[in-house]
mmCIF file of C-alpha atoms and ligand atoms in Angstrom:
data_model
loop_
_atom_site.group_PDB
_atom_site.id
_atom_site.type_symbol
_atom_site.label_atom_id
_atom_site.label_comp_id
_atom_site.label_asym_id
_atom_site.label_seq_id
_atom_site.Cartn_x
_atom_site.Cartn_y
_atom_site.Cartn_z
ATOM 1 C CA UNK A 38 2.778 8.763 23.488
ATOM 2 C CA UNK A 39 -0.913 7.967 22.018
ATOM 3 C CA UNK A 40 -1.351 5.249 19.896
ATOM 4 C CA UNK A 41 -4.773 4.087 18.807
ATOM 5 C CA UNK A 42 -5.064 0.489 19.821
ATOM 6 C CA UNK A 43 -6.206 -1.944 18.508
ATOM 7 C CA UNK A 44 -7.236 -5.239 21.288
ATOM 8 C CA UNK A 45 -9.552 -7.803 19.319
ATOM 9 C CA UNK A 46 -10.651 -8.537 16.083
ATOM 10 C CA UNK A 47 -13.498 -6.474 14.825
ATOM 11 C CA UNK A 48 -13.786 -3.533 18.127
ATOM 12 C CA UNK A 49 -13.626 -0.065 17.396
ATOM 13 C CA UNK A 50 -10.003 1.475 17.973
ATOM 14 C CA UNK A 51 -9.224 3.152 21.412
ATOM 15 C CA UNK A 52 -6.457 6.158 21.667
ATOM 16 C CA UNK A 53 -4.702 5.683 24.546
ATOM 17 C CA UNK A 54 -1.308 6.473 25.947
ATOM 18 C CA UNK A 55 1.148 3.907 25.750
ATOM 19 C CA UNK A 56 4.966 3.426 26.770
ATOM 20 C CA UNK A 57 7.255 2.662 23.834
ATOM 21 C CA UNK A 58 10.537 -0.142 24.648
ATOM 22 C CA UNK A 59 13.506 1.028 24.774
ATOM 23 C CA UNK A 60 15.182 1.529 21.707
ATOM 24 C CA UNK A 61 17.731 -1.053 20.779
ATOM 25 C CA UNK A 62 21.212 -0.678 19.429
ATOM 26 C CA UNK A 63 19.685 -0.944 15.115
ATOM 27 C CA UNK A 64 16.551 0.341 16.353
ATOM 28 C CA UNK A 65 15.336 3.989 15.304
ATOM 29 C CA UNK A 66 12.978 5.678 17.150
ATOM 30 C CA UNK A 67 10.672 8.142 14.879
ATOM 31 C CA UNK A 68 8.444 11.051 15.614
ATOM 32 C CA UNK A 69 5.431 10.068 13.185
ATOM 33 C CA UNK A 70 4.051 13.322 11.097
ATOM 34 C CA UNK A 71 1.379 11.340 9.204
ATOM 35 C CA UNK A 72 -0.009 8.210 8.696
ATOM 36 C CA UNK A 73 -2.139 6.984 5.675
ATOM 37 C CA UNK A 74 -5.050 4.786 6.721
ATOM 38 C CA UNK A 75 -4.256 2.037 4.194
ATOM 39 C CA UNK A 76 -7.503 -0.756 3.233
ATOM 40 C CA UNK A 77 -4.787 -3.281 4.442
ATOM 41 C CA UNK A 78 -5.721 -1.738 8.059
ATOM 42 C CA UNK A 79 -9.247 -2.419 7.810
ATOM 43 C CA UNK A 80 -8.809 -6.415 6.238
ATOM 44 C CA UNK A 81 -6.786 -6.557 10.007
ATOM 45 C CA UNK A 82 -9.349 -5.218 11.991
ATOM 46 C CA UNK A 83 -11.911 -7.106 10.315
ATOM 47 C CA UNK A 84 -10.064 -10.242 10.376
ATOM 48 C CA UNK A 85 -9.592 -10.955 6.575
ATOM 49 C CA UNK A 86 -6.176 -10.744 7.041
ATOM 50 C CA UNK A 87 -4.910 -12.440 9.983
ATOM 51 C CA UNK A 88 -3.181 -10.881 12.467
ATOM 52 C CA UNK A 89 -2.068 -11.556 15.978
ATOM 53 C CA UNK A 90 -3.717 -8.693 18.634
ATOM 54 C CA UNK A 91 -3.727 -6.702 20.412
ATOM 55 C CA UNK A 92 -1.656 -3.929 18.278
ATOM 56 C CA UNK A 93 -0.959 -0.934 16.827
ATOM 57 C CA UNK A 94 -1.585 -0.691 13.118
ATOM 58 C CA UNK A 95 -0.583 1.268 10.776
ATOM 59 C CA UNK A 96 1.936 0.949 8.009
ATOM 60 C CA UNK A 97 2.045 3.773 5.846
ATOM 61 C CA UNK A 98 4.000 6.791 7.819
ATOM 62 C CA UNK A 99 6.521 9.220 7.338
ATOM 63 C CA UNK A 100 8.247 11.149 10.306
ATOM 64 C CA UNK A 101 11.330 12.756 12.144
ATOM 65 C CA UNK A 102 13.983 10.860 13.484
ATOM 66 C CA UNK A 103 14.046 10.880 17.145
ATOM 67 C CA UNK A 104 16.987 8.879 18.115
ATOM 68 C CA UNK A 105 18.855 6.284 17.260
ATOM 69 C CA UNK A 106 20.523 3.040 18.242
ATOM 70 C CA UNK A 107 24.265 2.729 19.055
ATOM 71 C CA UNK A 108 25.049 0.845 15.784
ATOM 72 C CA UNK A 109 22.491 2.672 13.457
ATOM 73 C CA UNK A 110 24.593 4.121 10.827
ATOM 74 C CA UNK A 111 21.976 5.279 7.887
ATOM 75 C CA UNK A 112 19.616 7.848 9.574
ATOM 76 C CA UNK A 113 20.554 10.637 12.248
ATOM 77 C CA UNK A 114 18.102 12.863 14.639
ATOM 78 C CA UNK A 115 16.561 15.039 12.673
ATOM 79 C CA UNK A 116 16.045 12.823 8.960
ATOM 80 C CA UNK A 117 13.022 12.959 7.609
ATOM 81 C CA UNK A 118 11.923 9.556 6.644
ATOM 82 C CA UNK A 119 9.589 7.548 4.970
ATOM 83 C CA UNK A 120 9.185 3.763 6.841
ATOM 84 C CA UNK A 121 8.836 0.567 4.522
ATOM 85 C CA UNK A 122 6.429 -2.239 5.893
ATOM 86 C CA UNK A 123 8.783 -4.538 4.377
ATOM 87 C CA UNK A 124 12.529 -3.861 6.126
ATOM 88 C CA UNK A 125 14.442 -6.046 3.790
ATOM 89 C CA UNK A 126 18.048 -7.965 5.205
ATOM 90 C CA UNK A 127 19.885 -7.663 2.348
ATOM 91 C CA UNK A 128 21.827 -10.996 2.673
ATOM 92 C CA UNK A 129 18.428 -13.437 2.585
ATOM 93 C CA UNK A 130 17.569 -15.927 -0.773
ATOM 94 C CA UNK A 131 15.225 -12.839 -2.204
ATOM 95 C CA UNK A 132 17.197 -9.892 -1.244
ATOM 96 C CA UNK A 133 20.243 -11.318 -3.041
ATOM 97 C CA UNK A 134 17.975 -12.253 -6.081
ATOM 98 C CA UNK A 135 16.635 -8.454 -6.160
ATOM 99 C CA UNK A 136 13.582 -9.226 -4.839
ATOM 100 C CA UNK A 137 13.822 -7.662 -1.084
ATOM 101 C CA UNK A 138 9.841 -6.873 -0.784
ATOM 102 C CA UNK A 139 9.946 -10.506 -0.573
ATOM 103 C CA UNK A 140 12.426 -10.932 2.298
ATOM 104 C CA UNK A 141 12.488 -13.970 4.852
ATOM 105 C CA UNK A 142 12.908 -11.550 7.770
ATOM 106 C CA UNK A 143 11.525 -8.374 6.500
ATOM 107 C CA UNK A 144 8.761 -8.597 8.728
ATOM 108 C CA UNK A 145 10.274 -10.828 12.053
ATOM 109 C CA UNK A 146 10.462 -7.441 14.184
ATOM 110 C CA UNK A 147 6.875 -7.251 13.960
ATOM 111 C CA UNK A 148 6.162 -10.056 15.646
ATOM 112 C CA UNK A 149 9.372 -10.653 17.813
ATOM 113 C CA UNK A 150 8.051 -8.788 21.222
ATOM 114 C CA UNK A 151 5.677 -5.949 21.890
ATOM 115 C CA UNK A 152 6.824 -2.547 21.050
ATOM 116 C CA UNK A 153 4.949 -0.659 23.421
ATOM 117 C CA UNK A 154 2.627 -1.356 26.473
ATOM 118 C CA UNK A 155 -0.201 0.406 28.255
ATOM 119 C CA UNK A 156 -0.816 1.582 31.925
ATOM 120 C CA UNK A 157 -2.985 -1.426 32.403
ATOM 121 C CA UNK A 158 0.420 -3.921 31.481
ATOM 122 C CA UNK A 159 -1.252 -5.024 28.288
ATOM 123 C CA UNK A 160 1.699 -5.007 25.524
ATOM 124 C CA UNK A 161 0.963 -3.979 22.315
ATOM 125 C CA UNK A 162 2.672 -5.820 18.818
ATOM 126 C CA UNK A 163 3.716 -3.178 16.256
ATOM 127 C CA UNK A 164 1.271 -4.181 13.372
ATOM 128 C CA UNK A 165 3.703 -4.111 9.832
ATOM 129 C CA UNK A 166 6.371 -3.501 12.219
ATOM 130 C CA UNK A 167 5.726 0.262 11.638
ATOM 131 C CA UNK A 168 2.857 1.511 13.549
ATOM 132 C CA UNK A 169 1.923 4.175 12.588
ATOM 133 C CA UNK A 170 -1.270 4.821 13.828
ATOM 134 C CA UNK A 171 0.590 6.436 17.313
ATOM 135 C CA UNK A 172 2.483 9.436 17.271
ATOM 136 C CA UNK A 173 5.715 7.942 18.206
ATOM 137 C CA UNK A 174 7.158 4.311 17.019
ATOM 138 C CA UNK A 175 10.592 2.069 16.817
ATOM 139 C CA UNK A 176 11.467 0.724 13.688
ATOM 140 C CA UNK A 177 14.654 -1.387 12.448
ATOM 141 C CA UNK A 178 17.169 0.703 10.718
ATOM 142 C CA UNK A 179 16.355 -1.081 6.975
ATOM 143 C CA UNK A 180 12.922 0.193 7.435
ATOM 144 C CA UNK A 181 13.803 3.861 7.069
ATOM 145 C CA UNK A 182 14.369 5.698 4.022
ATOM 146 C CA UNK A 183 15.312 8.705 4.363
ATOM 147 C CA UNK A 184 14.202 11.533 1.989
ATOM 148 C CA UNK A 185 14.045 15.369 0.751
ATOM 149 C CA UNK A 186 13.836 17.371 4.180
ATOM 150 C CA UNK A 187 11.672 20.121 1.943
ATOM 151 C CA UNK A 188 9.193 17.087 0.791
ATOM 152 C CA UNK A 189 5.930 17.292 2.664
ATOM 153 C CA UNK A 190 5.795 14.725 5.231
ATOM 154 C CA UNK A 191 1.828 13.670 4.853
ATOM 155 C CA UNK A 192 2.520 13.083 0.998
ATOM 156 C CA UNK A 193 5.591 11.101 2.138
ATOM 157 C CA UNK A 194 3.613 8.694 4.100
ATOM 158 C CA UNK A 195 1.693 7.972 1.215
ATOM 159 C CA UNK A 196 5.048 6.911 -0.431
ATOM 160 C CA UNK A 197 4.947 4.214 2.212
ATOM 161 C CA UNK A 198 2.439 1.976 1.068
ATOM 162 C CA UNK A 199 -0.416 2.625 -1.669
ATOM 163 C CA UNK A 200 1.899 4.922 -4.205
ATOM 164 C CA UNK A 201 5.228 2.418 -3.916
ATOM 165 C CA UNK A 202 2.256 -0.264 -4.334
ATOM 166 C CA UNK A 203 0.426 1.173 -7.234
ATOM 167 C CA UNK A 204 3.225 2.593 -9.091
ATOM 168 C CA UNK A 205 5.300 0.097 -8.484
ATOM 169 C CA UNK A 206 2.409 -2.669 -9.966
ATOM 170 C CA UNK A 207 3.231 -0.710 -13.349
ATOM 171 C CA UNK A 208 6.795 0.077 -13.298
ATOM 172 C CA UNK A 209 8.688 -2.397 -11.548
ATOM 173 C CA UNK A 210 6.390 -5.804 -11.653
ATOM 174 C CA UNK A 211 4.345 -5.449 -14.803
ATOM 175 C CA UNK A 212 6.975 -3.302 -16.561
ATOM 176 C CA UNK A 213 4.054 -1.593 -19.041
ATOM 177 C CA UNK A 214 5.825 -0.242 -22.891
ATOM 178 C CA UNK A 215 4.762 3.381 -23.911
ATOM 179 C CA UNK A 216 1.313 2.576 -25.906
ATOM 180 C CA UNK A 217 0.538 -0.558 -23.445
ATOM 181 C CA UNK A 218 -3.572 -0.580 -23.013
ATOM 182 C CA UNK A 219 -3.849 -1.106 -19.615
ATOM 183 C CA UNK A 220 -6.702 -1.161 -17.032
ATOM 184 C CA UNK A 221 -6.866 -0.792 -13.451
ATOM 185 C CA UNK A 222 -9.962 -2.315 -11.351
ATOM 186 C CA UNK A 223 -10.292 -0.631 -8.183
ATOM 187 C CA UNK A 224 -9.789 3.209 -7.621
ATOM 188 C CA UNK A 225 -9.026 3.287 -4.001
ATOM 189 C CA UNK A 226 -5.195 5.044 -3.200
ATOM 190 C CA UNK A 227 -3.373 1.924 -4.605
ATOM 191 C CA UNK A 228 -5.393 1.879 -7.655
ATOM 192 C CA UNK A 229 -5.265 5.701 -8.404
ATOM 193 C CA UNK A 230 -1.486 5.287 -7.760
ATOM 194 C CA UNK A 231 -1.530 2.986 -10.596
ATOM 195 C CA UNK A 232 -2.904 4.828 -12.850
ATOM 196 C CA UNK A 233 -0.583 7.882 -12.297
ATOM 197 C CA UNK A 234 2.059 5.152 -13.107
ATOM 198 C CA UNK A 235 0.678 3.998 -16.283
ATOM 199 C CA UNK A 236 0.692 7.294 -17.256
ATOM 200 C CA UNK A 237 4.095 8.028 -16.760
ATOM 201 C CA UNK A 238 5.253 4.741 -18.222
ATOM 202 C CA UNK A 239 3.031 6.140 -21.421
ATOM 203 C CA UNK A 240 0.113 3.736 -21.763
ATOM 204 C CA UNK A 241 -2.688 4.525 -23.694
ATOM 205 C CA UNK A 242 -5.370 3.734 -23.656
ATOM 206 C CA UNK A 243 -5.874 3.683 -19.300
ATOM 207 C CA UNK A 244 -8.896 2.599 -18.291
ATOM 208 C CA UNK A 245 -10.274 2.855 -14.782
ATOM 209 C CA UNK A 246 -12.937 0.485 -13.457
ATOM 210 C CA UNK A 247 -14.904 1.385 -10.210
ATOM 211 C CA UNK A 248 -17.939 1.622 -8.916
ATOM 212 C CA UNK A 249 -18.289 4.876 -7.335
ATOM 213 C CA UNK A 250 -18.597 7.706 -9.782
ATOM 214 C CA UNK A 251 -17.118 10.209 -7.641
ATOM 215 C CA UNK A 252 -13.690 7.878 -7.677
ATOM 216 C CA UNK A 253 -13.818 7.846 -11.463
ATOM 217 C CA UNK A 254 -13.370 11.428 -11.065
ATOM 218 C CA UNK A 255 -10.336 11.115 -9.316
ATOM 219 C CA UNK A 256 -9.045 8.365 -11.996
ATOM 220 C CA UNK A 257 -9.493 10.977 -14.772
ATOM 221 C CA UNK A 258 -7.454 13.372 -12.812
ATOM 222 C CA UNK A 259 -5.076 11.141 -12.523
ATOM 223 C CA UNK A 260 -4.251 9.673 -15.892
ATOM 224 C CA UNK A 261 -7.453 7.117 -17.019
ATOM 225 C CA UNK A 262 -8.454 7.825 -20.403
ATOM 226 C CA UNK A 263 -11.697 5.904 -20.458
ATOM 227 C CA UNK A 264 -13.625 5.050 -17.223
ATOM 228 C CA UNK A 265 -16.120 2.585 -16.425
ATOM 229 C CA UNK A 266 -18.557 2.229 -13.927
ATOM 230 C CA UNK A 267 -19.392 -1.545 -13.055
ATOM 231 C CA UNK A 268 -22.740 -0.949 -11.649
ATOM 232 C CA UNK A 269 -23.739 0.401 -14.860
ATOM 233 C CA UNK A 270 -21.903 -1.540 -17.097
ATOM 234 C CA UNK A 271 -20.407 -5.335 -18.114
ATOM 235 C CA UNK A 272 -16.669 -4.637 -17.100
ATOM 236 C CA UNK A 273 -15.164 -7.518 -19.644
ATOM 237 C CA UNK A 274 -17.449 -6.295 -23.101
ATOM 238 C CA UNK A 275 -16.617 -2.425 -22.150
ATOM 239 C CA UNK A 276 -12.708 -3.740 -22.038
ATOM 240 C CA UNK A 277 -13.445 -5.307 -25.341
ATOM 241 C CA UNK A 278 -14.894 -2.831 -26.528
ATOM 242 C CA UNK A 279 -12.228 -0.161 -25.972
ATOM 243 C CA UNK A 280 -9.198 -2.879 -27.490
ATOM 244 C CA UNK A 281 -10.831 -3.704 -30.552
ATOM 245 C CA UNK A 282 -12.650 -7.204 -28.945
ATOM 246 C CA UNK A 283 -9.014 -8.388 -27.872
ATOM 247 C CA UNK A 284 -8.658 -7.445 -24.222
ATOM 248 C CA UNK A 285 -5.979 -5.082 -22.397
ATOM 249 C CA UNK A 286 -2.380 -5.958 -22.754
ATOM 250 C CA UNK A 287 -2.028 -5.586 -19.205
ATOM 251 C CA UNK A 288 -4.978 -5.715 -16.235
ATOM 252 C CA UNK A 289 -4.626 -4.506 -12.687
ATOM 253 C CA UNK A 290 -6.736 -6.189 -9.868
ATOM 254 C CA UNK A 291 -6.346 -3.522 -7.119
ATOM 255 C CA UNK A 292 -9.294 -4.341 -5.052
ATOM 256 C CA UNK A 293 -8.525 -8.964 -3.941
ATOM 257 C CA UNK A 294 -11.999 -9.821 -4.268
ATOM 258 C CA UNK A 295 -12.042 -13.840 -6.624
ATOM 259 C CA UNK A 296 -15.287 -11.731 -8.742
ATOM 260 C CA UNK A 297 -12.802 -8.834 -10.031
ATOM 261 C CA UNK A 298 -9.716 -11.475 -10.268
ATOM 262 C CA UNK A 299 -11.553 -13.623 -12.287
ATOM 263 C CA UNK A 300 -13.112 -10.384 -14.394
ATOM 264 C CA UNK A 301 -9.289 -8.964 -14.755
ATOM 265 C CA UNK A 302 -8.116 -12.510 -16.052
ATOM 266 C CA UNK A 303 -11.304 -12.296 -18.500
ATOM 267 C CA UNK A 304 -10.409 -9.075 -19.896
ATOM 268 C CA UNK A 305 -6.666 -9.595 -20.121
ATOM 269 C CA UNK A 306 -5.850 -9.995 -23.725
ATOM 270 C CA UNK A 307 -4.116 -13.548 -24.940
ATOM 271 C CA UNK A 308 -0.935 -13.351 -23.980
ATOM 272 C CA UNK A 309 -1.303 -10.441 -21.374
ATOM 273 C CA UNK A 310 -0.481 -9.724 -18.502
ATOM 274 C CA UNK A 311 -3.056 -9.771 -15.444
ATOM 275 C CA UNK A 312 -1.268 -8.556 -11.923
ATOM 276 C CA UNK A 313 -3.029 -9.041 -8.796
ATOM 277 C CA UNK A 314 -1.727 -5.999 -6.781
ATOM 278 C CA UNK A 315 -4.970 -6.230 -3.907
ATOM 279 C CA UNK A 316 -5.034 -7.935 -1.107
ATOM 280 C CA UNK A 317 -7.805 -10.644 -0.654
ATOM 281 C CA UNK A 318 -8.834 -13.267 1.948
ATOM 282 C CA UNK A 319 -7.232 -16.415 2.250
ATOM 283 C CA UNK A 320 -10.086 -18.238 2.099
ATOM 284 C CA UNK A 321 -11.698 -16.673 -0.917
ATOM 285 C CA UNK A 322 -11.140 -18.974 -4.325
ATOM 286 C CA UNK A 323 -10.390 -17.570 -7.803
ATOM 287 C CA UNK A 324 -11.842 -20.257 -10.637
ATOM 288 C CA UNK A 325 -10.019 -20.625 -14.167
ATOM 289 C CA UNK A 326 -11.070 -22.817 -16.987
ATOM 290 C CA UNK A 327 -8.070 -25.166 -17.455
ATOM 291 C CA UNK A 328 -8.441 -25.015 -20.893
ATOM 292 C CA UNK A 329 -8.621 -20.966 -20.986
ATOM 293 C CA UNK A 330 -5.156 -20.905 -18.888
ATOM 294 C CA UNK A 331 -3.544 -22.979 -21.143
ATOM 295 C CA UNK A 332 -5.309 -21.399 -24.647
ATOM 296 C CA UNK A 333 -4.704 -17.994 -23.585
ATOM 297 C CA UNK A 334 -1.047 -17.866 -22.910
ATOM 298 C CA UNK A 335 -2.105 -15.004 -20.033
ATOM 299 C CA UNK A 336 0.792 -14.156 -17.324
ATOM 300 C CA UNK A 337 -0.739 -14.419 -14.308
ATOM 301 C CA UNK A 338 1.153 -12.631 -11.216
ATOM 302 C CA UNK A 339 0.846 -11.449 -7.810
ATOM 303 C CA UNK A 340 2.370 -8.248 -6.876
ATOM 304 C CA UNK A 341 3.417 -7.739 -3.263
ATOM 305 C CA UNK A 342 4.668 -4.418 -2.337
ATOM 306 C CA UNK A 343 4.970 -2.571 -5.739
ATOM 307 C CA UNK A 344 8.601 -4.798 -6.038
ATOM 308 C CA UNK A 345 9.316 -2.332 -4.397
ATOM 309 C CA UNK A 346 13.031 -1.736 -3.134
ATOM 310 C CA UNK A 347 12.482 0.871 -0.758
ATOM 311 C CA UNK A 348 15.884 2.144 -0.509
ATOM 312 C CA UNK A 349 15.818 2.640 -4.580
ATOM 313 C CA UNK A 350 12.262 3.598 -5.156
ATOM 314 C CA UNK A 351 10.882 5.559 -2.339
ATOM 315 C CA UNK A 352 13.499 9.024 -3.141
ATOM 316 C CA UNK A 353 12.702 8.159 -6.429
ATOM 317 C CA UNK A 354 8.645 8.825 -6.261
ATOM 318 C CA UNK A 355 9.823 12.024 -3.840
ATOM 319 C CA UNK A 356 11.730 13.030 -6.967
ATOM 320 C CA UNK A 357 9.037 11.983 -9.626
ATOM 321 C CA UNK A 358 6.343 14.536 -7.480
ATOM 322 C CA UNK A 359 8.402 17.354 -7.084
ATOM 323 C CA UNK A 360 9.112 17.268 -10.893
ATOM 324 C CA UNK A 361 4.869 17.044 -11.446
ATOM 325 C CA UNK A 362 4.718 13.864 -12.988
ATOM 326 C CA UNK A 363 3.118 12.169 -10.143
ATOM 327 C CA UNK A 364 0.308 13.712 -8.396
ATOM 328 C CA UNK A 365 -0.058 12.321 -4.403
ATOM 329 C CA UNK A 366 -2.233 15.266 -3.999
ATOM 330 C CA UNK A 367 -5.025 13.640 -5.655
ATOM 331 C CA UNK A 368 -4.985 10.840 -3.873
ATOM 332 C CA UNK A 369 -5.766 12.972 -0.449
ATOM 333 C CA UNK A 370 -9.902 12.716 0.170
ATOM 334 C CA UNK A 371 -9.407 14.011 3.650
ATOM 335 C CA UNK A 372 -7.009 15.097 6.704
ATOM 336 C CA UNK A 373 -8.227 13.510 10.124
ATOM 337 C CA UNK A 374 -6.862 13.450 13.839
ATOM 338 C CA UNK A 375 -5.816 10.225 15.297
ATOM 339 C CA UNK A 376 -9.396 9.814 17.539
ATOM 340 C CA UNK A 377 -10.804 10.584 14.402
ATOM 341 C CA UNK A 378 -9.899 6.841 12.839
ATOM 342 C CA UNK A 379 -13.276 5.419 13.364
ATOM 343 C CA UNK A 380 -14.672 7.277 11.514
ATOM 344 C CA UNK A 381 -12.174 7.128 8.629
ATOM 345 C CA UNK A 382 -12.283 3.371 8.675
ATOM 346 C CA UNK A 383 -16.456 3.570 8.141
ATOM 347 C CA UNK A 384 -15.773 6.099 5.585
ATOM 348 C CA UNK A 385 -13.312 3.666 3.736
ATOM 349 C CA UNK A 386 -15.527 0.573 4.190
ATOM 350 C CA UNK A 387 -18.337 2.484 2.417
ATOM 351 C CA UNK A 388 -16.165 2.992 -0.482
ATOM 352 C CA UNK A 389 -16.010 6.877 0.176
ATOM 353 C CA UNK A 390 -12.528 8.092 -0.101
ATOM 354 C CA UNK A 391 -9.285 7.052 -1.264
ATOM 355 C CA UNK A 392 -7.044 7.956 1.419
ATOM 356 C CA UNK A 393 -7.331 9.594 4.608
ATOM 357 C CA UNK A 394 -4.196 10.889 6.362
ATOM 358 C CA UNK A 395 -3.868 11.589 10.375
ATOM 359 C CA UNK A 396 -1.741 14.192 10.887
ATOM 360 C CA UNK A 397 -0.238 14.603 14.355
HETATM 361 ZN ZN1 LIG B 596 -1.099 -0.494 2.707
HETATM 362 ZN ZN1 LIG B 597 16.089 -10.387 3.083
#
């Protein structure tokens, strides 16, 4: 099968064909459809996120069920599913507290052995433990979901990753009340996801902060109410200005830069809510006045995975699109082919789309 490798920090990708491992007895082997091309991807190639290589990334895919393991009991040949980066264990500390995006093995497959070598002997680690930028992968069982055979496959990869993530920011971390202000900094897929779900969890007013004008479109489209372009404008006074000099009740940081964590903080009202739903570098500080934490009774949070529980919320946004309250069609910029992913991770370091999808 071709995968598009991935063998050192910072080099371009390389499709090649690669031989997957067998598949073992809770292991499900998946025909890939699509595969969202997730900023997550990029912070791994360009070492902000460490990651051991080489690999296949890759982590937001839906597919058809190949095969399956002896003592796989969930998914058949033939299931369409969506795969979860996060394959929760059900029996760990966080999975018994509710919290399985959090789980203490929801991510050991990924690093356990190679999934899949090359011709040249060079074995490959399955990046998320999904892989999804190769048109075949092997996943654990818990990291299927399996959804709506009539659902389009390319919108269910989005599912995966940046609409469980955005939407699940609002719904299931934050929790925003009908009539909640609420901004979101960042308009890439995750951040237009959020927006869709403070609009269906009724907040008003939504306010999108970016700065490319063209993704301020998009956030319109998909819910904002007011829209703000930081290259123009002081993000905090416009906040202020739109909530009556208070702040938002709650703030989304969707793009894990310490500038726009510190500016969501700022603009957080006193005793709001600030989640940090993007993913930064490890090595890049956020600074607080110790006397502003304390006098502005702010919930801080980080958000990891929407809080999500696959399992419950993935159907669930398949159900919430087909019924036209969320729109994943907006957050398509463009369609690309797998040897086309160079391209698409320039494109998405410039700032110019929010998602691109290969389609196999
Ligand atoms: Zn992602
Ligand atoms: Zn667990």
């Amino acid at each position: 099968m071709r995968a598009a490798t991935l063998r050192g920090t910072g080099e371009a990708f390389v499709t090649e064909d690669l031989r997957l491992r067998d598949v073992g007895p809770r292991d499900v082997h998946v025909r890939v459809a699509a595969s969202g091309v997730c900023h997550s991807d990029l912070s791994i190639q360009d070492g902000t996120i460490p990651h051991p290589l080489p690999a296949v990334l890759g982590h937001e895919g839906a597919g058809v069920v190949l095969e399956t393991g002896a003592d796989v009991t969930t998914v058949a040949a033939g299931d369409h599913v969506v795969l979860a980066w996060v394959a929760p264990c059900r029996a760990c500390f966080f999975c018994l507290r509710g919290r399985p995006e959090l789980c203490e093995h929801g991510l050991d497959h990924a690093f356990a052995a190679p999934y899949a070598t090359a011709p040249d002997g060079t074995a490959f680690l399955a990046a998320f433990g999904t892989a999804t930028f190769g048109e075949e992968t092997i996943v654990p069982e818990r990291a299927c979901v399996r959804i709506d055979p009539a659902f389009p496959l390319e919108l269910g990869a989005l599912v995966g990753c940046g609409v469980v993530t955005g939407v699940g920011s609002v719904c299931n971390s934050a929790r925003v009340e009908p009539g909640a202000s609420v901004v979101v900094i960042g308009c890439g897929g995750v951040g237009l996801a959020a927006i869709q779900g403070a609009r269906l969890a009724g907040a008003a007013p939504i306010v999108a902060v970016d700065r490319v004008a063209a993704k301020l479109d998009l956030a319109r489209r998909c819910g904002a109410t007011d829209v703000i372009d930081a290259t123009e404008t002081d993000q905090v006074e416009a906040v202020r200005g739109l909530t009556s000099g208070r702040g938002a009740d709650f703030v989304f940081e969707v793009v894990g830069r310490s500038a726009t964590i510190e500016a969501a903080f700022e603009m957080t009202r006193r005793a709001g809510t600030c989640t940090i739903v993007g993913a930064g570098s490890p090595t890049d500080m956020v600074r607080f006045g110790a006397l502003q934490l304390m006098v502005g009774a702010k919930t801080l949070r980080g958000c990891v995975y929407g809080s999500t529980d696959p399992a419950r919320d993935f159907p669930e946004i398949v159900r919430l699109q087909q019924a036209g309250r969320l729109d994943l069609d907006a957050l398509v910029t463009r369609r690309i082919a797998l040897d086309e992913l160079n391209d698409a991770f320039r494109a998405m370091h410039a700032g110019e789309v929010a998602r691109s999808i290969i389609t196999y």
